[in-house]
Amino acid sequence: MSLAVAEERIQTAMAAGPRLRCVLALTRIEARRLITHPAILTPAALIVLTGVRGPGVFQFLFLVGIGYFAIGIGTFVAANLCASRSRRNGTEELYRSLPLRPADRTVAHLLSVAAPLAVALLIAGVLAASTRPWAGASARLDIEPRTIMYGLPDFAQGPLLVAFLGIAGVVLARWFNTPIAVPAVFAGIFAMNSLTDLAPGALRWLNPAADYSSAGLVSASVMPWHLVYLAGLILLLGLGGLVRRPFARGLQVYGALAVAITSLGAVMQVMAASS
Amino acid sequence: MDGLMEPTVQVMEVQKRFHRTTAVDGVSFDAGAGITGLLGPNGAGKTTLLRILATVLAPDGGEVRLLGRDPGRSEDRIPIRRRLGYMPQEPGYHRNFTAFEFVDYVAILKEMTERRRRHDEVRRVLGLVDLGDASSTKIKALSGGMRRRVALAQSLLGDPALLILDEPTAGLDPQQRLRFREVISEIASRQTVMLSTHQTEDVAALCQRVMVMDQGRVLFDGAPHQLAETARGGVWIADGRDARARLSWRTGEGRHRHIGDAPVGAELVEPTIEDAYLLLVGKRAIEEETAA
C-alpha cells in the first residue's frame, strides 16, 4: 500500500484535532469521573446528611471551613487516584504508543479540578447569598459566636483551598508512585499548620488555610491579598505537574507569572496584616 | 524511486539490550501490506521488537523507519503514532470504565476530538470484535477473552495503517479466534499487520509471512509453507519412541510423532509449521510450550 493512499484514507477516516481540543475532551471525561468519585461523593453525602438537621448546621460547616476541608481532602484523594490511574492499571505502555503526550494528560487532570472547584464556588455563592456580606453585615453564627466572614472575598477561600488540594493530588500522582505518598502529604499539611502557628501573627497568613480565627484579624483587607497568594500557590503547584525537560518557553513564562503572583500575594497580605 | 514505494516497516540491524541481556540482536527486515507473524518461545525478543515498532521503546542500535518516518525523531513520532494501532501483550484496563468508555478514552488519546464521529468509530470497532452488546458493561465484569477483545478494538480505532498485535489470541476461545482471524485478515488486505503469537495455527491460517525468532535473532523469514518445507524429511511416525529423534510425542492415535534426522526407511509424514518451528527452536521451545 502506498503511503500517499494510507495518508489520505486516515485523514478521511478521522480528522485529527489540535492538541487543545483533545485536552479539553479529555478534561470533560476526567472532570466527570472526578466529581463522581466516591472520595468526593462520600464527604458530600455526609455533609448533606448533617445539613438535614437544619440550614444552620450546613452554614456552620462551610463558614468555619469544615465542609470545604472535607470536600478538599476528598478532591485530593480522588484527583490523585484519577491521575495515577493509568500507572496503577498498567495502561501506560498502550498510552505511550498514542499521539497525545503524557504532559497533555496531566494538563487534562489539572483542569478537571475545575469541576469540584465549581461545586465549591456554588456552595460559597449560596452561603454568600444567605449571609449577605455585601449588605454590611458580617457573617456570625449562633453556634459559634464570633465573626467568621467580613466580606465577599472571604467566601472564595474555601473553594480555592478545594482547588489547591485537588491540584496537589494530581501533582503528587505525577511525581510519586508509592502508597505512602498520600499520608506523607497529610503529615506535611499538619507540619505546615504547626509551623505557621508558631510564626508571628502576620506570617501566619502564609498558611494557605489561614483564617481570621487562626491568624487573627488585623484588617479585613488581608483576605483579598490572601486569595491572590492562594491563586499563585495553585499556579505554582500546577507548574510542578507540568514541568518537564526541556523546559519549554511557555512554561518558563507561566512559572515566572506564578512566582510573581505568589510573591505579590504573600508580601501584600503580610503587609496588610501587619499594618 | 520515490517514498511512495517505501515499505511500511523497515528495520535495519536493530539491537536492544536490557542490562546484560540482549533482547533483540541485529534484526533486519522490511514489511508491507499483509500479515507478518512473529513466532518464537518466551524471551525470544518478539515483544521487545514489537514495542520498538510501536514507538514505546527506542532501540540501542540500528535503524527503524515506520510509514516512511523515523520514530527516533520527536517530530516524526507523533505522525507515526497517529497511524499506528497497538495491542500490547498486557494492555491493562481501567476496570471501572465500561468497554465503550475505555475505547472512547483511547480514541481521545488518538486525537479524535469530534464527539459524534468518535462515538461512531468506537461503536464500529466494538462491533468488529463482537462487543457491541457489551459496550456498556464495566470492564471488571467482562471475561478475560472479552477484555482482550476490548484491547483489540482500541487498536483498530481510526483504521491504522500499521497494526501491531502482541499475542492477540491469548485467552480467546476457538470461536473468538475465528472471528479475530476474520477481522484481521480483512484489515490486512489493505494494511500492514505485525503480530506475535505462540499459536502456529494462527500463523498458518493468517500470515503471508512468518519470522521465527529465538534469543533476539531471526532464525527464519519466509512464507508459512516455506517454513513447513524446512522440516520435510525430518518428521516421521513410528509405533514406539525413537531415541534418535530430537523431539517426539505420542499422538492421539497412539503412535509416536518424531522430529529430527529421520532414520532410513522411516515412515515420513507431511511436516506442519509447528514441526518446522520445533525443529528450528529446539527443545527449549517445547519445554516452554508444555509449561504454557
Coordinates of C-alpha atoms in Angstrom, one line a residue:
Chain A
M1 CA 0.0 0.0 0.0
S2 CA 1.4 3.4 -0.9
L3 CA 2.0 5.9 1.9
A4 CA 0.0 8.6 0.0
V5 CA -3.1 6.4 -0.2
A6 CA -2.7 5.5 3.5
E7 CA -2.3 9.1 4.5
E8 CA -5.4 10.1 2.5
R9 CA -7.5 7.3 4.0
I10 CA -6.6 8.1 7.5
Q11 CA -7.3 11.8 7.0
T12 CA -10.6 11.0 5.6
A13 CA -11.5 8.4 8.2
M14 CA -10.6 10.6 11.2
A15 CA -9.8 14.2 11.3
A16 CA -7.0 14.7 13.9
G17 CA -7.9 17.7 16.1
P18 CA -5.5 20.1 17.5
R19 CA -4.0 19.3 20.9
L20 CA -6.1 21.8 22.8
R21 CA -9.3 20.2 21.7
C22 CA -8.0 16.7 22.7
V23 CA -7.0 18.1 26.1
L24 CA -10.4 19.7 26.6
A25 CA -12.2 16.5 25.5
L26 CA -10.1 14.5 28.0
T27 CA -10.8 17.2 30.7
R28 CA -14.5 16.7 30.3
I29 CA -14.2 13.0 30.9
E30 CA -11.8 13.4 33.8
A31 CA -13.9 16.1 35.4
R32 CA -17.0 13.8 35.3
R33 CA -15.0 10.9 36.8
L34 CA -13.5 13.2 39.4
I35 CA -16.8 14.7 40.6
T36 CA -18.5 11.3 40.8
H37 CA -15.6 9.7 42.6
P38 CA -16.6 8.0 45.9
A39 CA -13.8 10.0 47.7
I40 CA -15.8 13.2 46.9
L41 CA -19.3 11.8 47.0
T42 CA -18.8 10.3 50.4
P43 CA -17.9 13.6 52.3
A44 CA -20.5 15.4 50.2
A45 CA -23.2 12.9 51.3
L46 CA -22.1 13.2 54.9
I47 CA -22.3 17.0 54.7
V48 CA -25.8 16.7 53.2
L49 CA -26.8 14.2 55.9
T50 CA -25.5 16.5 58.6
G51 CA -27.2 19.5 57.0
V52 CA -30.6 17.8 57.1
R53 CA -30.7 18.8 60.8
G54 CA -31.1 22.4 59.7
P55 CA -29.7 25.1 57.4
G56 CA -27.8 26.5 60.4
V57 CA -25.6 23.4 60.7
F58 CA -24.9 23.4 57.0
Q59 CA -24.0 27.0 57.1
F60 CA -21.7 26.4 60.1
L61 CA -19.9 23.6 58.4
F62 CA -18.9 25.8 55.5
L63 CA -18.4 29.1 57.3
V64 CA -15.9 27.6 59.6
G65 CA -14.3 25.6 56.7
I66 CA -15.0 22.1 57.8
G67 CA -17.2 21.4 54.8
Y68 CA -14.6 22.8 52.3
F69 CA -11.9 20.8 54.1
A70 CA -13.9 17.6 53.8
I71 CA -14.6 18.2 50.1
G72 CA -11.0 19.3 49.6
I73 CA -9.5 16.2 51.1
G74 CA -11.9 14.1 49.0
T75 CA -10.8 16.1 45.9
F76 CA -7.2 15.5 46.8
V77 CA -7.6 11.7 47.1
A78 CA -9.9 11.4 44.0
A79 CA -7.6 13.6 41.9
N80 CA -4.6 11.6 43.0
L81 CA -6.3 8.3 42.2
C82 CA -7.6 9.6 38.8
A83 CA -4.2 11.0 37.8
S84 CA -2.3 7.8 38.8
R85 CA -5.0 5.5 37.2
S86 CA -3.0 4.7 34.0
R87 CA 0.0 3.7 36.1
R88 CA -2.0 1.6 38.6
N89 CA -4.0 -0.1 35.8
G90 CA -1.0 -0.8 33.6
T91 CA -2.2 1.1 30.6
E92 CA 1.0 3.3 30.3
E93 CA 2.6 1.1 27.7
L94 CA -0.5 1.4 25.5
Y95 CA -0.8 5.2 26.1
R96 CA 2.8 5.7 25.2
S97 CA 2.1 4.5 21.7
L98 CA -0.6 7.1 21.2
P99 CA -0.2 10.6 19.8
L100 CA -1.4 12.6 22.8
R101 CA 1.6 13.1 25.1
P102 CA 1.6 12.3 28.9
A103 CA 2.0 16.1 29.6
D104 CA -1.3 16.7 27.8
R105 CA -3.0 14.1 30.0
T106 CA -1.5 15.8 33.1
V107 CA -3.0 19.1 31.9
A108 CA -6.4 17.5 31.5
H109 CA -6.2 16.1 35.1
L110 CA -5.2 19.6 36.4
L111 CA -8.0 21.2 34.5
S112 CA -10.5 18.6 35.7
V113 CA -10.1 20.1 39.2
A114 CA -12.3 22.9 37.9
A115 CA -15.3 20.6 38.5
P116 CA -15.1 20.3 42.3
L117 CA -14.0 24.0 42.3
A118 CA -17.2 24.9 40.6
V119 CA -19.2 22.9 43.1
A120 CA -17.4 24.6 46.0
L121 CA -18.0 28.0 44.4
L122 CA -21.7 27.2 44.0
I123 CA -21.8 26.4 47.7
A124 CA -19.9 29.6 48.5
G125 CA -22.4 31.5 46.4
V126 CA -25.4 30.1 48.3
L127 CA -23.6 30.9 51.6
A128 CA -22.9 34.4 50.5
A129 CA -26.5 34.9 49.3
S130 CA -27.8 33.7 52.7
T131 CA -25.4 35.7 54.9
R132 CA -25.4 38.8 52.6
P133 CA -22.0 40.2 53.5
W134 CA -22.3 42.9 50.9
A135 CA -25.2 44.4 52.9
G136 CA -22.6 45.4 55.5
A137 CA -23.4 42.5 57.9
S138 CA -20.6 40.2 58.9
A139 CA -21.4 36.5 59.0
R140 CA -21.9 35.4 62.5
L141 CA -23.1 32.1 63.8
D142 CA -25.3 31.3 66.8
I143 CA -23.4 28.1 67.2
E144 CA -20.0 29.8 67.3
P145 CA -20.4 33.4 68.4
R146 CA -17.6 35.1 66.6
T147 CA -17.2 36.9 63.3
I148 CA -16.1 34.5 60.6
M149 CA -16.6 36.3 57.4
Y150 CA -16.2 40.0 56.8
G151 CA -16.8 40.4 53.1
L152 CA -17.5 38.7 49.8
P153 CA -13.8 37.8 49.2
D154 CA -13.8 35.6 52.3
F155 CA -16.2 33.2 50.7
A156 CA -13.7 32.4 47.9
Q157 CA -11.0 31.0 50.2
G158 CA -12.8 27.7 50.8
P159 CA -13.3 26.9 47.1
L160 CA -9.7 27.9 46.3
L161 CA -8.5 25.5 49.0
V162 CA -10.5 22.8 47.4
A163 CA -8.7 23.6 44.1
F164 CA -5.4 23.7 45.9
L165 CA -5.8 20.3 47.3
G166 CA -7.1 18.8 44.0
I167 CA -4.1 20.2 42.1
A168 CA -1.8 18.8 44.9
G169 CA -3.4 15.4 44.3
V170 CA -2.6 15.5 40.6
V171 CA 1.0 16.7 41.1
L172 CA 1.6 14.1 43.7
A173 CA 0.5 11.4 41.3
R174 CA 2.8 12.9 38.6
W175 CA 5.9 12.6 40.8
F176 CA 5.4 9.8 43.2
N177 CA 4.3 6.2 42.8
T178 CA 4.1 5.0 46.4
P179 CA 1.3 4.3 48.7
I180 CA 3.0 6.3 51.5
A181 CA 2.8 9.5 49.3
V182 CA -0.7 10.4 50.4
P183 CA -0.2 10.0 54.2
A184 CA 3.1 11.9 53.7
V185 CA 1.3 14.8 52.3
F186 CA -1.2 14.8 55.2
A187 CA 1.8 14.8 57.5
G188 CA 3.2 17.7 55.5
I189 CA -0.1 19.7 55.8
F190 CA -0.1 19.1 59.6
A191 CA 3.6 20.2 59.8
M192 CA 2.9 23.3 57.8
N193 CA -0.1 24.2 60.0
S194 CA 2.0 23.7 63.2
L195 CA 4.9 25.8 61.8
T196 CA 2.7 28.7 60.8
D197 CA 1.0 28.6 64.1
L198 CA 4.4 29.2 65.7
A199 CA 5.1 32.2 63.5
P200 CA 4.2 35.8 64.5
G201 CA 0.6 36.8 63.7
A202 CA 1.1 38.4 60.2
L203 CA 3.3 35.5 59.0
R204 CA 0.5 33.0 59.9
W205 CA -1.2 34.1 56.7
L206 CA 1.4 32.2 54.7
N207 CA -0.6 29.1 55.6
P208 CA -3.0 28.7 52.7
A209 CA -5.7 27.6 55.1
A210 CA -5.1 30.6 57.5
D211 CA -8.3 32.4 58.6
Y212 CA -9.3 35.1 61.0
S213 CA -9.5 32.7 63.9
S214 CA -6.1 31.0 63.4
A215 CA -4.1 34.0 62.1
G216 CA -6.1 36.8 63.9
L217 CA -7.9 39.7 62.3
V218 CA -5.9 42.9 61.9
S219 CA -7.6 44.1 58.8
A220 CA -10.3 42.8 56.5
S221 CA -8.1 43.8 53.6
V222 CA -5.9 40.8 54.3
M223 CA -8.2 38.3 52.6
P224 CA -8.1 39.7 49.0
W225 CA -4.3 39.5 49.1
H226 CA -4.5 36.1 50.7
L227 CA -6.7 35.0 47.8
V228 CA -4.1 36.3 45.3
Y229 CA -1.4 34.4 47.3
L230 CA -3.6 31.2 47.2
A231 CA -4.2 31.6 43.5
G232 CA -0.4 32.0 43.0
L233 CA 0.2 28.9 45.0
I234 CA -2.3 26.9 42.9
L235 CA -0.5 28.0 39.7
L236 CA 2.9 27.2 41.2
L237 CA 1.7 23.8 42.3
G238 CA 0.3 23.2 38.8
L239 CA 3.8 24.0 37.4
G240 CA 5.0 21.0 39.5
G241 CA 2.7 18.8 37.4
L242 CA 3.7 20.3 34.1
V243 CA 7.5 20.7 34.4
R244 CA 9.5 18.5 32.1
R245 CA 12.8 18.7 30.3
P246 CA 13.4 20.6 28.1
F247 CA 11.8 23.5 30.0
A248 CA 9.6 25.0 27.3
R249 CA 9.4 28.7 26.8
G250 CA 5.7 28.9 27.5
L251 CA 6.3 27.0 30.8
Q252 CA 9.0 29.5 31.8
V253 CA 6.6 32.4 31.3
Y254 CA 3.9 30.5 33.2
G255 CA 6.4 29.8 36.0
A256 CA 7.5 33.4 36.2
L257 CA 3.9 34.6 36.4
A258 CA 3.1 32.1 39.1
V259 CA 6.1 33.1 41.2
A260 CA 5.2 36.8 40.7
I261 CA 1.6 36.3 41.7
T262 CA 2.5 34.2 44.8
S263 CA 5.2 36.7 45.9
L264 CA 2.9 39.6 45.4
G265 CA 0.1 38.0 47.4
A266 CA 2.5 36.8 50.1
V267 CA 4.1 40.2 50.6
M268 CA 0.9 42.3 50.4
Q269 CA -1.1 40.0 52.8
V270 CA 1.7 40.1 55.4
M271 CA 1.9 43.9 55.0
A272 CA -1.9 44.2 55.3
A273 CA -1.9 42.0 58.4
S274 CA 1.0 44.0 59.9
S275 CA -0.5 47.4 59.4
Chain B
M1 CA 12.2 5.5 -6.6
D2 CA 10.2 8.0 -4.5
G3 CA 8.8 7.4 -1.0
L4 CA 5.5 6.0 -2.2
M5 CA 7.1 2.6 -2.7
E6 CA 8.7 2.6 0.7
P7 CA 7.6 -0.4 2.9
T8 CA 5.6 0.4 5.9
V9 CA 8.1 -1.1 8.3
Q10 CA 11.9 -1.0 7.7
V11 CA 14.1 -2.5 10.4
M12 CA 17.9 -2.4 9.9
E13 CA 20.3 -4.2 12.3
V14 CA 18.2 -3.2 15.3
Q15 CA 19.6 -4.1 18.7
K16 CA 18.1 -3.7 22.2
R17 CA 19.7 -4.7 25.4
F18 CA 18.4 -4.8 29.0
H19 CA 21.4 -4.7 31.3
R20 CA 23.4 -7.9 30.2
T21 CA 20.6 -9.5 28.3
T22 CA 20.4 -8.9 24.6
A23 CA 16.7 -8.9 23.7
V24 CA 17.0 -8.0 20.0
D25 CA 20.2 -8.8 18.3
G26 CA 20.8 -7.2 14.9
V27 CA 17.4 -7.9 13.4
S28 CA 16.7 -6.6 9.9
F29 CA 13.5 -6.9 7.7
D30 CA 11.0 -4.9 5.7
A31 CA 7.3 -5.3 5.8
G32 CA 4.4 -4.0 3.7
A33 CA 0.7 -4.7 3.4
G34 CA -0.3 -8.1 4.8
I35 CA 0.2 -10.0 8.0
T36 CA 3.7 -10.8 9.2
G37 CA 3.7 -13.3 12.1
L38 CA 6.4 -13.4 14.7
L39 CA 6.8 -16.9 16.2
G40 CA 9.1 -17.7 19.0
P41 CA 9.4 -19.0 22.5
N42 CA 9.1 -16.8 25.6
G43 CA 12.1 -14.5 25.8
A44 CA 12.8 -14.7 22.0
G45 CA 12.6 -10.9 21.7
K46 CA 9.2 -10.7 19.9
T47 CA 7.6 -8.4 22.4
T48 CA 10.7 -6.1 22.6
L49 CA 10.7 -5.9 18.8
L50 CA 7.0 -5.0 18.7
R51 CA 7.5 -2.4 21.4
I52 CA 10.2 -0.8 19.3
L53 CA 7.8 -0.8 16.3
A54 CA 5.0 0.7 18.5
T55 CA 7.4 3.6 19.4
V56 CA 7.2 2.6 23.0
L57 CA 10.9 1.6 23.2
A58 CA 13.9 3.1 21.5
P59 CA 16.4 0.7 20.0
D60 CA 20.0 0.8 21.3
G61 CA 21.4 0.4 17.8
G62 CA 20.4 0.1 14.2
E63 CA 17.7 2.0 12.4
V64 CA 13.9 1.8 12.2
R65 CA 11.6 3.5 9.7
L66 CA 7.9 3.3 10.1
L67 CA 5.4 4.7 7.5
G68 CA 8.4 6.4 5.8
R69 CA 9.4 8.3 9.0
D70 CA 12.0 7.9 11.7
P71 CA 10.4 7.2 15.2
G72 CA 13.7 8.3 16.8
R73 CA 12.9 11.9 15.8
S74 CA 10.3 13.6 18.1
E75 CA 8.8 15.5 15.1
D76 CA 8.2 12.2 13.3
R77 CA 7.0 10.2 16.3
I78 CA 3.6 11.8 16.6
P79 CA 2.6 11.5 12.9
I80 CA 3.6 7.8 13.2
R81 CA 1.5 7.3 16.3
R82 CA -1.5 8.8 14.6
R83 CA -1.4 6.0 12.1
L84 CA -0.5 3.2 14.4
G85 CA -2.7 0.7 16.3
Y86 CA -1.1 -1.2 19.1
M87 CA -2.3 -4.0 21.3
P88 CA 0.3 -4.7 24.0
Q89 CA 0.8 -8.2 25.4
E90 CA -0.6 -7.0 28.7
P91 CA -2.7 -4.0 27.7
G92 CA -4.1 -3.1 31.2
Y93 CA -7.6 -1.8 31.6
H94 CA -9.4 0.8 33.7
R95 CA -11.7 -1.7 35.5
N96 CA -14.3 0.9 36.5
F97 CA -14.7 2.1 32.9
T98 CA -17.3 0.4 30.6
A99 CA -15.9 -1.1 27.4
F100 CA -17.3 1.9 25.5
E101 CA -15.7 4.4 27.9
F102 CA -12.3 2.8 27.7
V103 CA -12.2 2.7 24.0
D104 CA -13.6 6.2 23.8
Y105 CA -10.8 7.4 26.2
V106 CA -8.2 5.8 23.9
A107 CA -9.9 7.4 20.9
I108 CA -9.4 10.9 22.5
L109 CA -5.7 10.0 23.1
K110 CA -5.6 9.2 19.4
E111 CA -6.7 12.8 18.8
M112 CA -10.3 12.0 17.8
T113 CA -12.0 15.1 19.1
E114 CA -15.2 15.3 17.2
R115 CA -17.5 13.7 19.7
R116 CA -20.2 12.2 17.4
R117 CA -17.7 10.8 14.9
R118 CA -15.6 9.5 17.7
H119 CA -18.5 7.7 19.3
D120 CA -19.5 6.2 15.9
E121 CA -15.9 5.0 15.5
V122 CA -15.9 3.5 19.0
R123 CA -19.2 1.7 18.2
R124 CA -17.7 0.5 14.9
V125 CA -14.6 -1.1 16.4
L126 CA -16.6 -2.6 19.3
G127 CA -18.9 -4.1 16.7
L128 CA -15.9 -5.5 14.8
V129 CA -14.9 -7.6 17.8
D130 CA -18.5 -8.6 18.7
L131 CA -18.7 -6.4 21.8
G132 CA -21.5 -4.2 20.6
D133 CA -23.9 -5.6 23.1
A134 CA -21.4 -5.5 26.0
S135 CA -20.3 -1.9 25.3
S136 CA -22.0 -0.5 28.4
T137 CA -20.6 -3.3 30.7
K138 CA -17.9 -2.4 33.1
I139 CA -14.6 -3.9 32.2
K140 CA -14.3 -5.5 35.6
A141 CA -17.4 -7.5 34.8
L142 CA -16.1 -8.8 31.5
S143 CA -14.4 -12.2 31.0
G144 CA -10.7 -12.4 30.1
G145 CA -11.4 -13.1 26.5
M146 CA -13.8 -10.2 26.3
R147 CA -11.2 -7.9 27.8
R148 CA -8.7 -9.0 25.1
R149 CA -11.3 -8.1 22.5
V150 CA -11.7 -4.6 24.1
A151 CA -7.9 -4.3 23.8
L152 CA -8.1 -5.4 20.2
A153 CA -11.0 -3.0 19.5
Q154 CA -9.0 0.1 20.7
S155 CA -6.1 -0.9 18.4
L156 CA -8.4 -0.8 15.4
L157 CA -9.5 2.8 16.0
G158 CA -9.1 5.1 13.1
D159 CA -8.2 2.3 10.7
P160 CA -4.5 2.4 11.4
A161 CA -2.0 1.9 8.5
L162 CA 0.2 -0.2 10.8
L163 CA -1.3 -2.6 13.3
I164 CA 0.9 -4.2 15.9
L165 CA -0.6 -7.0 17.9
D166 CA 1.3 -8.8 20.7
E167 CA -0.3 -12.2 21.3
P168 CA -3.8 -11.1 20.4
T169 CA -5.3 -14.5 20.5
A170 CA -4.1 -15.4 24.0
G171 CA -7.2 -16.2 26.1
L172 CA -9.6 -16.3 23.2
D173 CA -11.9 -19.3 22.7
P174 CA -11.9 -21.1 19.3
Q175 CA -15.0 -19.1 18.1
Q176 CA -13.5 -15.8 19.1
R177 CA -10.2 -16.7 17.5
L178 CA -12.1 -17.5 14.3
R179 CA -13.8 -14.0 14.5
F180 CA -10.4 -12.5 15.2
R181 CA -8.9 -14.1 12.1
E182 CA -11.8 -12.8 10.1
V183 CA -11.3 -9.2 11.3
I184 CA -7.6 -9.2 10.9
S185 CA -7.5 -10.8 7.5
E186 CA -9.9 -8.2 6.3
I187 CA -7.7 -5.4 7.6
A188 CA -4.6 -6.9 6.3
S189 CA -5.9 -6.8 2.7
R190 CA -5.1 -3.1 2.9
Q191 CA -2.8 -2.5 5.8
T192 CA 0.4 -3.8 7.5
V193 CA -0.2 -6.1 10.4
M194 CA 2.6 -7.3 12.6
L195 CA 1.6 -9.9 15.1
S196 CA 3.4 -12.1 17.6
T197 CA 1.9 -15.4 18.7
H198 CA 2.7 -18.8 20.2
Q199 CA -0.1 -20.3 18.1
T200 CA 1.3 -21.9 14.9
E201 CA -2.3 -22.4 13.8
D202 CA -2.8 -18.6 13.7
V203 CA 0.3 -18.3 11.6
A204 CA -0.8 -21.0 9.2
A205 CA -4.3 -19.5 9.0
L206 CA -3.5 -15.8 8.7
C207 CA 0.1 -14.9 7.8
Q208 CA 1.5 -14.3 4.4
R209 CA 4.9 -14.2 6.0
V210 CA 6.4 -15.7 9.2
M211 CA 9.5 -14.8 11.1
V212 CA 10.8 -17.2 13.7
M213 CA 12.8 -15.6 16.5
D214 CA 14.9 -17.0 19.2
Q215 CA 17.3 -15.3 21.6
G216 CA 16.9 -12.0 19.9
R217 CA 17.7 -13.3 16.4
V218 CA 15.6 -14.1 13.3
L219 CA 16.1 -17.8 12.5
F220 CA 13.6 -17.9 9.6
D221 CA 11.9 -15.4 7.4
G222 CA 9.6 -16.5 4.7
A223 CA 6.1 -17.8 3.8
P224 CA 4.5 -20.3 6.2
H225 CA 4.6 -23.1 3.6
Q226 CA 8.3 -22.4 3.2
L227 CA 8.7 -22.8 6.9
A228 CA 6.9 -26.1 6.9
E229 CA 9.1 -27.2 3.9
T230 CA 12.2 -26.8 6.1
A231 CA 11.1 -29.8 8.1
R232 CA 10.4 -32.0 5.1
G233 CA 12.2 -35.3 5.5
G234 CA 12.6 -34.6 9.2
V235 CA 9.2 -35.7 10.5
W236 CA 8.2 -39.3 10.9
I237 CA 5.8 -41.5 12.8
A238 CA 6.5 -44.8 14.4
D239 CA 4.8 -47.2 16.8
G240 CA 7.2 -46.6 19.6
R241 CA 9.5 -43.8 20.8
D242 CA 12.7 -43.4 18.7
A243 CA 15.7 -42.4 20.7
R244 CA 17.3 -40.8 17.6
A245 CA 14.6 -38.1 17.4
R246 CA 15.3 -34.6 18.7
L247 CA 11.7 -34.3 19.8
S248 CA 8.9 -36.8 20.0
W249 CA 5.4 -37.2 21.4
R250 CA 2.6 -39.7 21.5
T251 CA -0.3 -38.7 19.2
G252 CA -4.0 -39.2 19.8
E253 CA -3.9 -42.4 17.6
G254 CA -1.4 -43.9 20.0
R255 CA 1.6 -43.7 17.6
H256 CA 4.7 -41.5 18.1
R257 CA 5.5 -38.5 16.1
H258 CA 9.2 -37.7 15.8
I259 CA 11.2 -34.7 14.7
G260 CA 14.9 -34.7 13.8
D261 CA 17.1 -36.6 11.4
A262 CA 14.8 -39.4 10.1
P263 CA 16.4 -42.8 10.0
V264 CA 16.5 -44.7 6.7
G265 CA 13.2 -46.4 6.0
A266 CA 11.3 -44.2 8.5
E267 CA 7.6 -43.5 7.7
L268 CA 7.9 -39.9 6.7
V269 CA 4.9 -37.6 7.1
E270 CA 3.9 -34.2 5.7
P271 CA 5.5 -31.6 8.0
T272 CA 3.5 -28.8 9.6
I273 CA 4.5 -25.3 10.6
E274 CA 4.7 -26.5 14.2
D275 CA 7.1 -29.3 13.3
A276 CA 9.3 -26.9 11.5
Y277 CA 9.1 -24.3 14.3
L278 CA 10.1 -27.0 16.8
L279 CA 12.9 -28.2 14.7
L280 CA 14.2 -24.6 14.5
V281 CA 14.0 -23.6 18.1
G282 CA 14.5 -27.0 19.5
K283 CA 13.9 -28.4 22.9
R284 CA 13.7 -25.1 24.8
A285 CA 10.6 -24.2 22.8
I286 CA 8.8 -27.4 23.5
E287 CA 9.5 -27.0 27.2
E288 CA 8.1 -23.5 27.1
E289 CA 5.1 -24.7 25.2
T290 CA 4.5 -27.5 27.7
A291 CA 4.9 -25.1 30.6
A292 CA 2.5 -22.6 28.9

